[in-house]
Amino acid sequence: MLFNLRNLLNAATLRKSSKQLVQHFRSGQPTQTNVNLKGRDLLTLQNYTAEEIKYLLWTASDLKQRIKYKGEYLPLLQGKSLAMIFEKRSTRTRLSTETGFALLGGHPCFLTTQDIHLGVNESLTDTARVLSSMTNAVLARVYKQSDLDLLAKEASIPIVNGLSDSYHPIQILADYLTLQEHYGYLKGLTISWIGDGNNVLNSILMSAAKFGMHLRVATPKGFEPDPNIVKVAEEYSKEYSTKLFFTTDPLEAASGANVLVTDTWISMGQEEEKAERMKAFHGYQITMQTGKYAASDWTFLHCLPRKPQEVDDEVFYSPRSLAFQEAENRKWTIMAVMVSLLTDYSPQLQKPTF
């Protein structure tokens, strides 16, 4: 009896969550789209228009609703295979891609530096041509963006950036999906980045303005984002009439923000800089005190893994933290990327409000 009651309660909770999600994603008007991403690479969101990025998020929300909440089986990638090249270890990128691709009926092949040495035992050109003959797409998590660019140039199949020293586009798609689910829209939100001027920030700079989002950035002196990327972001801000602000003061960056975002201060490959970086980032920890400067509805994002010096437990495990929803959405967004680049699938849900 208790078992049956528990099942009924769980089912009711699931239906309620599903209904809330549908309400969020049916808030927009039905929209016809001419977006077609089949065969494209995803190296940086700079190469994608506002409508194309919105289309990826639309597809992600559609797949999440149909598969997770409606229990549908969608073998959209049946008969297709994916080469996953990982020069850097990862939890979320590997799990989201491997399980997501398989859930859609495809076959992911995981390749570490023990299996493949980009540009060492075999040239990048030769690797690209071999993978193009055996798989349908490549997701590569690498140290150098230039390696991705060369792979894309030489391959005849889509190349997806799983992370590089310059960009992390698939992370930002998950961030935006999470914010859309929480707020019901993106346009007009203010994002506050408090941390290193790294690849995650670069991807936000290449895309936030396209949704009409404002961006306030605090980085320590000497840890600013790439000036060339900042220049492009400033052009986007002007084009889309958004505000872009840079400072070295975390509290100034947090002022009026809807979303507080940070990331690791010490990325893989920067371990020797730990002492220097810990000193430079003193005062950059996000706490409830930081939140007092933000908007009343502020939330928190972190791409994980997280260290306590970046954000304290009180914020990280609070209801304001969307970090674990953000992590799950890595799966739905990479599934959307793969479906969009490899098939002619069109979302069945109405287009969300962005």
CSV table of C-alpha atoms in Angstrom, one decimal:
chain,number,residue,atom,x,y,z
A,1,MET,CA,0.0,0.0,0.0
A,2,LEU,CA,2.8,2.4,1.0
A,3,PHE,CA,4.7,1.4,-2.2
A,4,ASN,CA,1.7,2.2,-4.4
A,5,LEU,CA,1.1,5.5,-2.6
A,6,ARG,CA,4.7,6.5,-3.2
A,7,ASN,CA,4.5,5.6,-6.9
A,8,LEU,CA,1.3,7.7,-7.2
A,9,LEU,CA,3.1,10.7,-5.5
A,10,ASN,CA,6.1,10.3,-7.8
A,11,ALA,CA,4.0,10.1,-10.9
A,12,ALA,CA,2.0,13.2,-9.8
A,13,THR,CA,5.3,15.1,-9.3
A,14,LEU,CA,6.6,14.1,-12.7
A,15,ARG,CA,3.3,15.2,-14.4
A,16,LYS,CA,3.5,18.5,-12.6
A,17,SER,CA,7.1,19.0,-13.7
A,18,SER,CA,6.3,18.0,-17.2
A,19,LYS,CA,3.3,20.4,-17.3
A,20,GLN,CA,5.5,23.3,-16.0
A,21,LEU,CA,8.1,22.6,-18.6
A,22,VAL,CA,5.5,22.5,-21.4
A,23,GLN,CA,4.0,25.8,-20.2
A,24,HIS,CA,7.5,27.5,-20.4
A,25,PHE,CA,8.2,26.2,-23.8
A,26,ARG,CA,4.8,26.8,-25.3
A,27,SER,CA,4.8,30.5,-24.3
A,28,GLY,CA,5.9,31.6,-27.7
A,29,GLN,CA,3.9,31.7,-30.9
A,30,PRO,CA,4.2,28.8,-33.4
A,31,THR,CA,7.0,29.8,-35.7
A,32,GLN,CA,8.1,28.5,-39.1
A,33,THR,CA,11.9,28.4,-39.5
A,34,ASN,CA,14.2,28.1,-42.5
A,35,VAL,CA,17.1,27.2,-40.3
A,36,ASN,CA,19.0,24.2,-41.6
A,37,LEU,CA,22.2,23.2,-39.8
A,38,LYS,CA,22.8,19.8,-41.4
A,39,GLY,CA,26.4,19.2,-42.3
A,40,ARG,CA,27.7,22.2,-40.4
A,41,ASP,CA,30.6,22.4,-37.9
A,42,LEU,CA,30.2,23.8,-34.4
A,43,LEU,CA,33.6,25.4,-33.6
A,44,THR,CA,32.4,28.6,-32.0
A,45,LEU,CA,29.1,30.4,-31.5
A,46,GLN,CA,30.6,33.3,-33.4
A,47,ASN,CA,29.8,31.3,-36.5
A,48,TYR,CA,26.1,30.9,-35.7
A,49,THR,CA,23.4,33.5,-36.1
A,50,ALA,CA,21.0,34.4,-33.3
A,51,GLU,CA,18.3,32.3,-35.0
A,52,GLU,CA,20.5,29.3,-35.5
A,53,ILE,CA,21.5,29.3,-31.8
A,54,LYS,CA,17.8,29.7,-30.8
A,55,TYR,CA,17.0,26.8,-33.1
A,56,LEU,CA,19.5,24.6,-31.2
A,57,LEU,CA,17.9,25.5,-27.9
A,58,TRP,CA,14.4,24.9,-29.4
A,59,THR,CA,15.5,21.4,-30.5
A,60,ALA,CA,17.0,20.7,-27.1
A,61,SER,CA,13.9,21.6,-25.2
A,62,ASP,CA,11.8,19.6,-27.7
A,63,LEU,CA,13.9,16.5,-27.3
A,64,LYS,CA,13.9,16.9,-23.5
A,65,GLN,CA,10.1,17.2,-23.4
A,66,ARG,CA,9.5,14.3,-25.8
A,67,ILE,CA,12.0,11.8,-24.3
A,68,LYS,CA,12.3,12.7,-20.6
A,69,TYR,CA,8.7,13.7,-19.9
A,70,LYS,CA,6.7,11.9,-22.5
A,71,GLY,CA,8.8,8.8,-22.5
A,72,GLU,CA,9.0,8.7,-26.3
A,73,TYR,CA,11.7,6.6,-28.1
A,74,LEU,CA,13.4,8.7,-30.9
A,75,PRO,CA,16.1,6.7,-32.7
A,76,LEU,CA,17.0,9.7,-34.8
A,77,LEU,CA,20.7,8.7,-35.0
A,78,GLN,CA,20.2,5.0,-35.6
A,79,GLY,CA,23.0,3.7,-37.9
A,80,LYS,CA,25.2,6.7,-37.2
A,81,SER,CA,28.5,6.8,-35.3
A,82,LEU,CA,30.4,9.5,-33.4
A,83,ALA,CA,34.2,9.8,-32.8
A,84,MET,CA,34.8,11.4,-29.4
A,85,ILE,CA,38.4,12.7,-29.1
A,86,PHE,CA,39.4,13.6,-25.6
A,87,GLU,CA,42.8,15.2,-24.9
A,88,LYS,CA,41.4,16.5,-21.7
A,89,ARG,CA,39.4,14.4,-19.2
A,90,SER,CA,35.8,15.3,-18.5
A,91,THR,CA,32.7,14.0,-16.6
A,92,ARG,CA,29.9,16.0,-18.1
A,93,THR,CA,31.1,16.3,-21.7
A,94,ARG,CA,31.8,12.6,-21.9
A,95,LEU,CA,28.7,11.3,-20.2
A,96,SER,CA,26.3,13.8,-21.9
A,97,THR,CA,27.6,13.0,-25.3
A,98,GLU,CA,28.0,9.3,-24.9
A,99,THR,CA,24.6,8.6,-23.3
A,100,GLY,CA,22.8,11.2,-25.4
A,101,PHE,CA,24.1,9.9,-28.7
A,102,ALA,CA,23.3,6.3,-27.7
A,103,LEU,CA,19.8,7.3,-26.4
A,104,LEU,CA,19.1,8.5,-29.9
A,105,GLY,CA,20.2,5.2,-31.4
A,106,GLY,CA,23.7,6.1,-32.4
A,107,HIS,CA,27.1,4.6,-31.6
A,108,PRO,CA,29.6,6.8,-29.8
A,109,CYS,CA,33.3,5.8,-29.9
A,110,PHE,CA,35.5,7.2,-27.1
A,111,LEU,CA,39.1,8.0,-27.9
A,112,THR,CA,41.7,9.2,-25.4
A,113,THR,CA,45.3,10.2,-25.9
A,114,GLN,CA,46.1,6.5,-25.4
A,115,ASP,CA,44.1,5.7,-28.5
A,116,ILE,CA,44.8,8.7,-30.7
A,117,HIS,CA,47.5,11.3,-30.8
A,118,LEU,CA,46.4,14.3,-32.8
A,119,GLY,CA,49.3,15.4,-35.0
A,120,VAL,CA,51.8,13.1,-33.3
A,121,ASN,CA,51.7,9.6,-34.8
A,122,GLU,CA,49.5,10.7,-37.6
A,123,SER,CA,48.9,14.2,-39.1
A,124,LEU,CA,45.7,16.0,-38.3
A,125,THR,CA,44.9,16.0,-42.0
A,126,ASP,CA,45.2,12.2,-42.2
A,127,THR,CA,43.2,11.7,-39.0
A,128,ALA,CA,40.4,13.9,-40.3
A,129,ARG,CA,40.2,11.9,-43.5
A,130,VAL,CA,40.2,8.6,-41.8
A,131,LEU,CA,37.5,9.6,-39.3
A,132,SER,CA,35.5,11.0,-42.1
A,133,SER,CA,35.5,7.6,-43.8
A,134,MET,CA,34.4,5.7,-40.7
A,135,THR,CA,32.2,8.0,-38.6
A,136,ASN,CA,29.4,10.5,-39.2
A,137,ALA,CA,30.8,13.3,-36.9
A,138,VAL,CA,33.6,14.1,-34.5
A,139,LEU,CA,33.4,15.8,-31.1
A,140,ALA,CA,36.8,16.9,-30.0
A,141,ARG,CA,37.9,18.1,-26.6
A,142,VAL,CA,41.4,19.5,-27.2
A,143,TYR,CA,44.0,21.9,-25.9
A,144,LYS,CA,44.3,24.0,-29.1
A,145,GLN,CA,41.5,25.7,-31.1
A,146,SER,CA,43.8,25.6,-34.1
A,147,ASP,CA,43.6,21.8,-34.0
A,148,LEU,CA,39.9,21.9,-34.3
A,149,ASP,CA,40.1,24.4,-37.1
A,150,LEU,CA,42.4,22.2,-39.1
A,151,LEU,CA,40.2,19.1,-38.4
A,152,ALA,CA,37.2,21.0,-39.7
A,153,LYS,CA,39.1,22.1,-42.8
A,154,GLU,CA,40.2,18.6,-43.7
A,155,ALA,CA,37.2,16.6,-42.6
A,156,SER,CA,34.1,15.9,-44.7
A,157,ILE,CA,31.9,15.4,-41.7
A,158,PRO,CA,30.8,17.8,-38.9
A,159,ILE,CA,33.3,18.7,-36.3
A,160,VAL,CA,32.0,19.8,-32.9
A,161,ASN,CA,34.1,21.7,-30.3
A,162,GLY,CA,33.8,19.8,-27.0
A,163,LEU,CA,36.2,22.4,-25.4
A,164,SER,CA,39.4,24.2,-26.5
A,165,ASP,CA,41.6,26.8,-25.1
A,166,SER,CA,39.5,29.5,-26.9
A,167,TYR,CA,35.9,28.3,-26.6
A,168,HIS,CA,33.4,26.0,-25.0
A,169,PRO,CA,30.2,26.5,-27.0
A,170,ILE,CA,28.3,23.3,-25.9
A,171,GLN,CA,28.6,24.5,-22.3
A,172,ILE,CA,27.0,27.8,-23.1
A,173,LEU,CA,24.1,26.2,-24.9
A,174,ALA,CA,23.3,24.3,-21.7
A,175,ASP,CA,23.6,27.5,-19.7
A,176,TYR,CA,21.1,29.3,-21.9
A,177,LEU,CA,18.6,26.4,-21.9
A,178,THR,CA,18.8,26.3,-18.1
A,179,LEU,CA,18.1,30.1,-17.9
A,180,GLN,CA,15.2,29.8,-20.4
A,181,GLU,CA,13.7,27.1,-18.3
A,182,HIS,CA,14.0,29.0,-15.1
A,183,TYR,CA,13.0,32.5,-16.2
A,184,GLY,CA,10.8,31.7,-19.2
A,185,TYR,CA,12.9,34.0,-21.5
A,186,LEU,CA,16.4,35.3,-22.1
A,187,LYS,CA,16.0,38.7,-23.6
A,188,GLY,CA,16.8,41.5,-21.2
A,189,LEU,CA,18.5,39.3,-18.6
A,190,THR,CA,21.8,40.6,-17.2
A,191,ILE,CA,24.6,38.0,-16.8
A,192,SER,CA,27.5,38.8,-14.4
A,193,TRP,CA,30.7,36.9,-15.0
A,194,ILE,CA,33.0,36.9,-12.0
A,195,GLY,CA,36.2,35.0,-12.6
A,196,ASP,CA,38.9,34.1,-15.2
A,197,GLY,CA,38.8,35.5,-18.7
A,198,ASN,CA,38.7,32.0,-20.1
A,199,ASN,CA,37.1,29.9,-22.9
A,200,VAL,CA,33.6,29.8,-21.2
A,201,LEU,CA,33.5,33.6,-20.9
A,202,ASN,CA,34.7,33.8,-24.5
A,203,SER,CA,31.7,31.7,-25.6
A,204,ILE,CA,29.3,34.0,-23.6
A,205,LEU,CA,30.9,37.0,-25.2
A,206,MET,CA,30.2,35.5,-28.7
A,207,SER,CA,26.6,34.8,-28.0
A,208,ALA,CA,24.8,36.7,-25.2
A,209,ALA,CA,24.0,39.8,-27.1
A,210,LYS,CA,22.4,37.7,-29.8
A,211,PHE,CA,19.6,37.0,-27.3
A,212,GLY,CA,19.4,40.6,-26.1
A,213,MET,CA,21.2,39.7,-22.8
A,214,HIS,CA,23.5,42.2,-21.1
A,215,LEU,CA,26.9,41.2,-19.7
A,216,ARG,CA,28.9,42.5,-16.8
A,217,VAL,CA,32.4,41.0,-16.5
A,218,ALA,CA,34.8,41.1,-13.5
A,219,THR,CA,38.3,39.6,-14.0
A,220,PRO,CA,41.5,40.3,-12.1
A,221,LYS,CA,44.1,42.5,-13.8
A,222,GLY,CA,46.1,40.3,-16.1
A,223,PHE,CA,43.3,37.7,-16.5
A,224,GLU,CA,41.1,39.6,-18.9
A,225,PRO,CA,39.5,37.9,-22.0
A,226,ASP,CA,41.2,38.0,-25.4
A,227,PRO,CA,41.1,41.6,-26.7
A,228,ASN,CA,40.2,40.3,-30.2
A,229,ILE,CA,37.2,38.5,-28.7
A,230,VAL,CA,36.2,41.5,-26.7
A,231,LYS,CA,36.3,43.6,-29.9
A,232,VAL,CA,33.8,41.3,-31.6
A,233,ALA,CA,31.6,41.2,-28.4
A,234,GLU,CA,31.5,45.0,-28.5
A,235,GLU,CA,30.4,45.0,-32.1
A,236,TYR,CA,27.6,42.5,-31.1
A,237,SER,CA,26.6,44.6,-28.2
A,238,LYS,CA,26.2,47.6,-30.5
A,239,GLU,CA,24.3,45.6,-33.1
A,240,TYR,CA,21.8,44.1,-30.7
A,241,SER,CA,21.6,47.2,-28.4
A,242,THR,CA,22.8,45.5,-25.3
A,243,LYS,CA,25.1,46.6,-22.5
A,244,LEU,CA,28.6,45.2,-22.1
A,245,PHE,CA,30.7,46.3,-19.0
A,246,PHE,CA,34.2,45.3,-17.8
A,247,THR,CA,35.7,45.8,-14.4
A,248,THR,CA,38.1,44.3,-11.9
A,249,ASP,CA,35.5,44.7,-9.0
A,250,PRO,CA,33.3,41.6,-8.5
A,251,LEU,CA,30.7,43.5,-6.6
A,252,GLU,CA,30.5,46.1,-9.3
A,253,ALA,CA,30.0,43.3,-11.9
A,254,ALA,CA,27.3,41.7,-9.7
A,255,SER,CA,25.3,45.0,-9.5
A,256,GLY,CA,21.8,44.4,-10.8
A,257,ALA,CA,22.6,41.1,-12.4
A,258,ASN,CA,20.0,38.3,-12.8
A,259,VAL,CA,22.6,35.6,-13.1
A,260,LEU,CA,25.9,35.2,-11.3
A,261,VAL,CA,28.4,33.0,-13.2
A,262,THR,CA,31.9,31.7,-12.4
A,263,ASP,CA,34.2,28.9,-13.4
A,264,THR,CA,37.4,27.2,-12.2
A,265,TRP,CA,40.2,29.6,-11.6
A,266,ILE,CA,42.8,27.0,-12.6
A,267,SER,CA,42.1,25.1,-15.8
A,268,MET,CA,43.8,21.9,-16.9
A,269,GLY,CA,47.3,22.8,-18.0
A,270,GLN,CA,47.5,25.7,-15.6
A,271,GLU,CA,48.4,23.8,-12.5
A,272,GLU,CA,51.9,25.4,-12.2
A,273,GLU,CA,50.1,28.8,-12.0
A,274,LYS,CA,48.1,27.8,-9.0
A,275,ALA,CA,49.8,30.0,-6.3
A,276,GLU,CA,49.8,33.0,-8.6
A,277,ARG,CA,46.1,32.6,-9.6
A,278,MET,CA,44.9,32.0,-6.0
A,279,LYS,CA,46.5,35.3,-5.0
A,280,ALA,CA,45.1,37.1,-8.0
A,281,PHE,CA,41.5,35.9,-7.5
A,282,HIS,CA,41.4,36.7,-3.8
A,283,GLY,CA,38.0,38.4,-3.2
A,284,TYR,CA,36.4,36.7,-6.2
A,285,GLN,CA,34.5,34.0,-4.3
A,286,ILE,CA,30.7,34.3,-4.9
A,287,THR,CA,28.8,34.4,-1.7
A,288,MET,CA,25.4,35.5,-0.4
A,289,GLN,CA,27.1,38.9,0.2
A,290,THR,CA,27.8,39.1,-3.6
A,291,GLY,CA,24.1,38.3,-4.2
A,292,LYS,CA,23.0,41.3,-2.2
A,293,TYR,CA,24.3,43.5,-5.0
A,294,ALA,CA,22.4,41.4,-7.7
A,295,ALA,CA,18.8,41.6,-8.7
A,296,SER,CA,16.2,40.2,-6.3
A,297,ASP,CA,15.6,37.1,-8.6
A,298,TRP,CA,19.3,36.3,-9.0
A,299,THR,CA,20.5,32.8,-9.8
A,300,PHE,CA,23.8,31.1,-9.9
A,301,LEU,CA,25.6,29.0,-12.6
A,302,HIS,CA,28.8,27.0,-12.7
A,303,CYS,CA,29.9,24.6,-15.4
A,304,LEU,CA,31.6,22.3,-12.8
A,305,PRO,CA,33.7,20.9,-11.4
A,306,ARG,CA,33.5,23.5,-8.6
A,307,LYS,CA,35.9,24.4,-5.9
A,308,PRO,CA,34.8,26.1,-2.7
A,309,GLN,CA,37.1,29.1,-3.2
A,310,GLU,CA,35.1,29.9,-6.4
A,311,VAL,CA,31.6,29.8,-4.7
A,312,ASP,CA,30.8,29.0,-1.1
A,313,ASP,CA,28.5,26.1,-0.1
A,314,GLU,CA,25.8,28.5,1.0
A,315,VAL,CA,25.3,29.7,-2.5
A,316,PHE,CA,26.2,26.5,-4.4
A,317,TYR,CA,23.7,24.3,-2.5
A,318,SER,CA,21.0,26.9,-2.2
A,319,PRO,CA,17.8,27.1,-4.3
A,320,ARG,CA,19.4,29.9,-6.2
A,321,SER,CA,21.9,27.6,-7.7
A,322,LEU,CA,21.0,26.0,-11.0
A,323,ALA,CA,24.3,24.2,-11.4
A,324,PHE,CA,22.9,20.7,-11.4
A,325,GLN,CA,20.0,21.5,-13.8
A,326,GLU,CA,22.7,23.1,-15.9
A,327,ALA,CA,24.8,19.9,-15.8
A,328,GLU,CA,21.8,17.8,-16.9
A,329,ASN,CA,21.1,20.2,-19.8
A,330,ARG,CA,24.5,19.4,-21.2
A,331,LYS,CA,22.9,16.2,-22.3
A,332,TRP,CA,19.9,17.7,-24.0
A,333,THR,CA,21.8,20.4,-25.8
A,334,ILE,CA,24.5,18.1,-27.2
A,335,MET,CA,21.8,15.8,-28.4
A,336,ALA,CA,20.2,18.8,-30.1
A,337,VAL,CA,23.5,19.7,-31.7
A,338,MET,CA,24.0,16.1,-33.1
A,339,VAL,CA,20.4,15.8,-34.3
A,340,SER,CA,20.6,19.2,-36.0
A,341,LEU,CA,24.0,18.6,-37.7
A,342,LEU,CA,23.3,15.0,-38.8
A,343,THR,CA,19.5,14.8,-39.6
A,344,ASP,CA,16.6,16.7,-41.0
A,345,TYR,CA,14.6,16.6,-37.8
A,346,SER,CA,12.4,19.5,-36.9
A,347,PRO,CA,11.1,20.3,-33.4
A,348,GLN,CA,7.6,19.3,-32.7
A,349,LEU,CA,7.0,21.8,-29.8
A,350,GLN,CA,6.1,25.4,-30.4
A,351,LYS,CA,9.1,27.7,-30.4
A,352,PRO,CA,10.0,29.0,-26.9
A,353,THR,CA,10.2,32.6,-26.0
A,354,PHE,CA,13.7,33.8,-26.0
